[in-house]
Amino acid sequence: MQASRLPRYVDICVIPILNLLTALFVAGIIIAIIGENPFTALSVMLKGAFVYKGGLGYTLFYTTNFIFTGLAVAVAFHAMLFNIGGEGQAAMGGLGIGLVALSLGGILPVLVVIALAILGSALFGAIWGFIPGYLQAKRGSHIVITTIMFNFIASAIMVWLLAGMLMAPNQMSPETISFQNGVMLWQFHDILNRLGFDIGRSPLNLSFVLALICCFLVWLLIWRTHLGYRIRATGFSPKASTYAGYQPETIIIITMAISGALAGMMAVNEILGVQHRVILNFTSGYGFTGIAVALMGRNHPLGIIFASLLFGALFQGGAELDFEFQTITRDMVVMIQGLIILFSGALAYMFNPMLEKLFLNEERLKEPNND
Amino acid sequence: MKKKILEQKNGGQKSPFAVSLKSICKSFGPVRANDEICLNVSSGTIHGIIGENGAGKSTLMSILYGFYQPDSGDIQVDGKAAIFKQPSDAIRLGIGMVHQHFMLVPNFTALENIILGSEGKMGLKNGLQNAKLKLEELKSTYGLEVDLDNVTEDLPVGIQQRIEILKALYRGARVLILDEPTGVLTPQETDQLFEILLALKSEGVTILLITHKLHEIMAITDEVSVMRQGKMVANTLTKKTSPEWLAEQMVGRSVLVNTKYESGKVGSVALSADGIGVTDKRGFDSLKNATFDLRSGEILGIAGIAGNGQSELLSVLSGITPPSRGNFRINDKIFDSKNHCSPGLMRELGLSHVPEDRHAEGLVLPFQAFESVILGYEKNPSFGTGFFTKPEQIQAHCARLQDSFDVRPQNPTLISSQFSGGNQQKLVLSREISSAPKILLVGQPTRGVDIGAIEFIHKTLIKMRDSGCAILLVSVELEEILSLSDRILVMNSGEIMGIVSKANTTKAMLGKMMAGIPLEKAIEEKN
């Protein structure tokens, strides 16, 4: 977040691509060591993610999850808050959807129930972000610690409810009954089928559109509203924020609630779009991967869309790898994802000093010509 | 005496110069901080280095005590070539640095601080005893009175500075670099420091004094070098020069030094403080019973050494912290500990605030200039509609301000941190003045600002006063207070020592009040 001395396009495009290539290079070496051709593996991955029937749909489905959790991390980060609680906030979002859909389904019109369910996910996620935000602002409890703890609390609450009060009767798995009366978001392959196109079955649903709308809204919020201005001012300089009269405590609480709401809406994709019932562990790590997505996307909605697409392709293409090669297991795919997170997240600025030398030298060489 | 030493040195084998720098260059990225600098410092003299902020003085001294390495050029100590890879190399050759911001551990005793880093081997006790003996000798030789067993944070700033000087001497420094040593001192403490420097000189210690205060150069140095924009522009004997000439060399043109401005036409009471007190989190009363009136059309200067309650006063009056006791009133509106005020409400009442710390408060450094220039005013309808901001309109507004306040470069999208100190201050000032305030609180308006910008800022404040604005000016620069204020309020340890009109006071009297003597006593002592 420091003011980089590099040209903007280098910071935004060249560095992420360089990081990605380095990660793929290292992954390629490892694939070569276990005796497979890295280029064949890469081509299988790309085909699996984009070319095979339904592949693109799956890729975009995963992308949707990452957009929501990535945006959540990014919004908090603009106020210099590190929201690691995406998992818990998403889980609570799922609970919000479940409560609305199960209690109001059949009583109110379907569209109203769907809208309320989406709001429910945002509200429950927001509450799960609000509490750590409040504790940080008023009590000084560090947001990283509290959000991690709240992941565990959310997980425990979900187990308690899904194995108890909310558990569907006459069966053994911890999940609710399926939502009745068509409370669900339409899937793209259904919509296109009716129009006469066959794109292959995939779980991609209207949540994807919702995710893109949220990207636009987040951009609007951060760079075009008073609140966004105040969030950024507080993030960069709490003292300046106090001087201007913005009350950093209030800003922290509001920002965490918005961040939680975005993470909570990830459940719309999984629960309302695919499962149509609340199940355990549907968040399966998307909340954490959102941190890497936000880092790679430089906390900008447009960057987050591209980073989410990358991780979505990785998820889907990785599954294909697992399927095609005997030697490459699911664990190997997780390792490749790990490498990408390592190079584009933890080592995101590894190439900066080198590039700075390169570009600043070039500028110095240009100078005498100007004189 | 100086001549004698010089003659002695010339007579011997030794070089006449304690330190000489030849063609020193140092760049930071594209910025040339030092450009072909040559400097010869005669042994046993006080050599002043003067220049505006950003002229490259600190960089040059950092090279001399081994903190930076020059890109090219040579350093000679006592006529022998020297290469400093780190500060310990420089101190080995007898070059010691006294920093502007002291490098002391607050909860150590003076003795512990002095021996820090040269405690000797295992077992501290022996080392401490030996150090004490050596220090007693140094103290008596140079007249550096310090109680070695006191905890550093309890000592006044002047004494802390002596500890820094002793620290350097203890390590065998024969050349002492002092970076802006008087910035934090009272006039009396400054006099004492100068006595110490003269004592050091008489014992043959060479002193390099970095400052931007002309009168200090004239008062104490033997020779003076002037730096401007990374270059050494003049080297001369101090007695052959004048403050006006030096100022001209510093900025490259003539400036008015310490203009005395006419008094303003004083109007009605704009802000009235009644017994304001602040108790901080530790239970310490940092501001006590502040009672005064601020009238429109006047500048009320708040004099005092930094940290004597001025910051707390600004913080209360600007609405950032509520007062713990007492109240203040603007337009019949009374604010006290229960009746909360906020900076936003204050702005609505026509009160603007130029904060003391422009880096942490006045600007959001990573923001572009046009974003920083609406800090606190973003809801102004001319910057957007409803919840939304309109960046194009704000940029146009910023460009207009940059034009009328001569902010350079005139670029609304430049990052705030990339402007120089003076231009940053102009950005803050332009923002606070553009709302046409009735009351203006100003904290340290020219701290770290170059002479050209100082003049502009002073004239702007006078113009505001003449247009009927009530101005409360907090500054640690006594000259600035004396030059601009109509009345002067002196603070010490959170208390008001007295309020005097400019015509009825002298620097000496203000100095006494700053040191904690109330007005009545200060007058008695004078008579």
CSV table of C-alpha atoms in Angstrom, one decimal, chain A residues 5 220 223-226 229-230 232-233 236-237 239-240 242-246 364 367, chain B residues 343 347 353 360-361 364 366-367 371 374-376 378-379 386-389 391 431-432:
chain,number,residue,atom,x,y,z
A,5,ARG,CA,7.9,4.5,-7.1
A,220,LEU,CA,-18.4,3.3,-5.9
A,223,TRP,CA,-13.7,5.9,-4.4
A,224,ARG,CA,-16.8,7.9,-5.0
A,225,THR,CA,-18.6,8.4,-1.6
A,226,HIS,CA,-18.0,10.4,1.6
A,229,TYR,CA,-13.2,8.8,1.6
A,230,ARG,CA,-13.5,8.6,5.4
A,232,ARG,CA,-9.5,5.5,3.3
A,233,ALA,CA,-8.5,8.5,5.4
A,236,PHE,CA,-4.0,5.7,6.0
A,237,SER,CA,-3.9,8.0,9.1
A,239,LYS,CA,-4.8,10.8,13.5
A,240,ALA,CA,-5.8,12.8,10.4
A,242,THR,CA,-9.6,12.3,14.3
A,243,TYR,CA,-8.4,15.8,13.3
A,244,ALA,CA,-11.0,15.9,10.6
A,245,GLY,CA,-13.7,14.7,13.0
A,246,TYR,CA,-14.5,11.3,11.4
A,364,ARG,CA,17.9,8.4,-15.2
A,367,GLU,CA,17.1,12.6,-18.2
B,343,PRO,CA,-14.4,19.1,14.8
B,347,ARG,CA,-16.1,23.9,11.2
B,353,HIS,CA,-7.6,24.6,12.4
B,360,ALA,CA,0.1,13.0,10.9
B,361,GLU,CA,-3.0,15.2,11.1
B,364,VAL,CA,-3.3,12.1,4.6
B,366,PRO,CA,-0.7,8.7,0.7
B,367,PHE,CA,-3.7,10.7,-0.6
B,371,GLU,CA,-8.0,14.3,-1.7
B,374,ILE,CA,-10.9,18.4,1.3
B,375,LEU,CA,-10.0,16.6,4.5
B,376,GLY,CA,-12.9,17.5,6.9
B,378,GLU,CA,-15.7,16.5,1.9
B,379,LYS,CA,-19.5,17.0,2.5
B,386,GLY,CA,-25.7,13.4,-1.8
B,387,PHE,CA,-23.5,10.6,-0.6
B,388,PHE,CA,-21.2,10.9,-3.6
B,389,THR,CA,-18.0,12.9,-4.3
B,391,PRO,CA,-13.4,14.0,-8.2
B,431,ARG,CA,-7.8,24.3,2.8
B,432,GLU,CA,-8.4,25.9,6.1
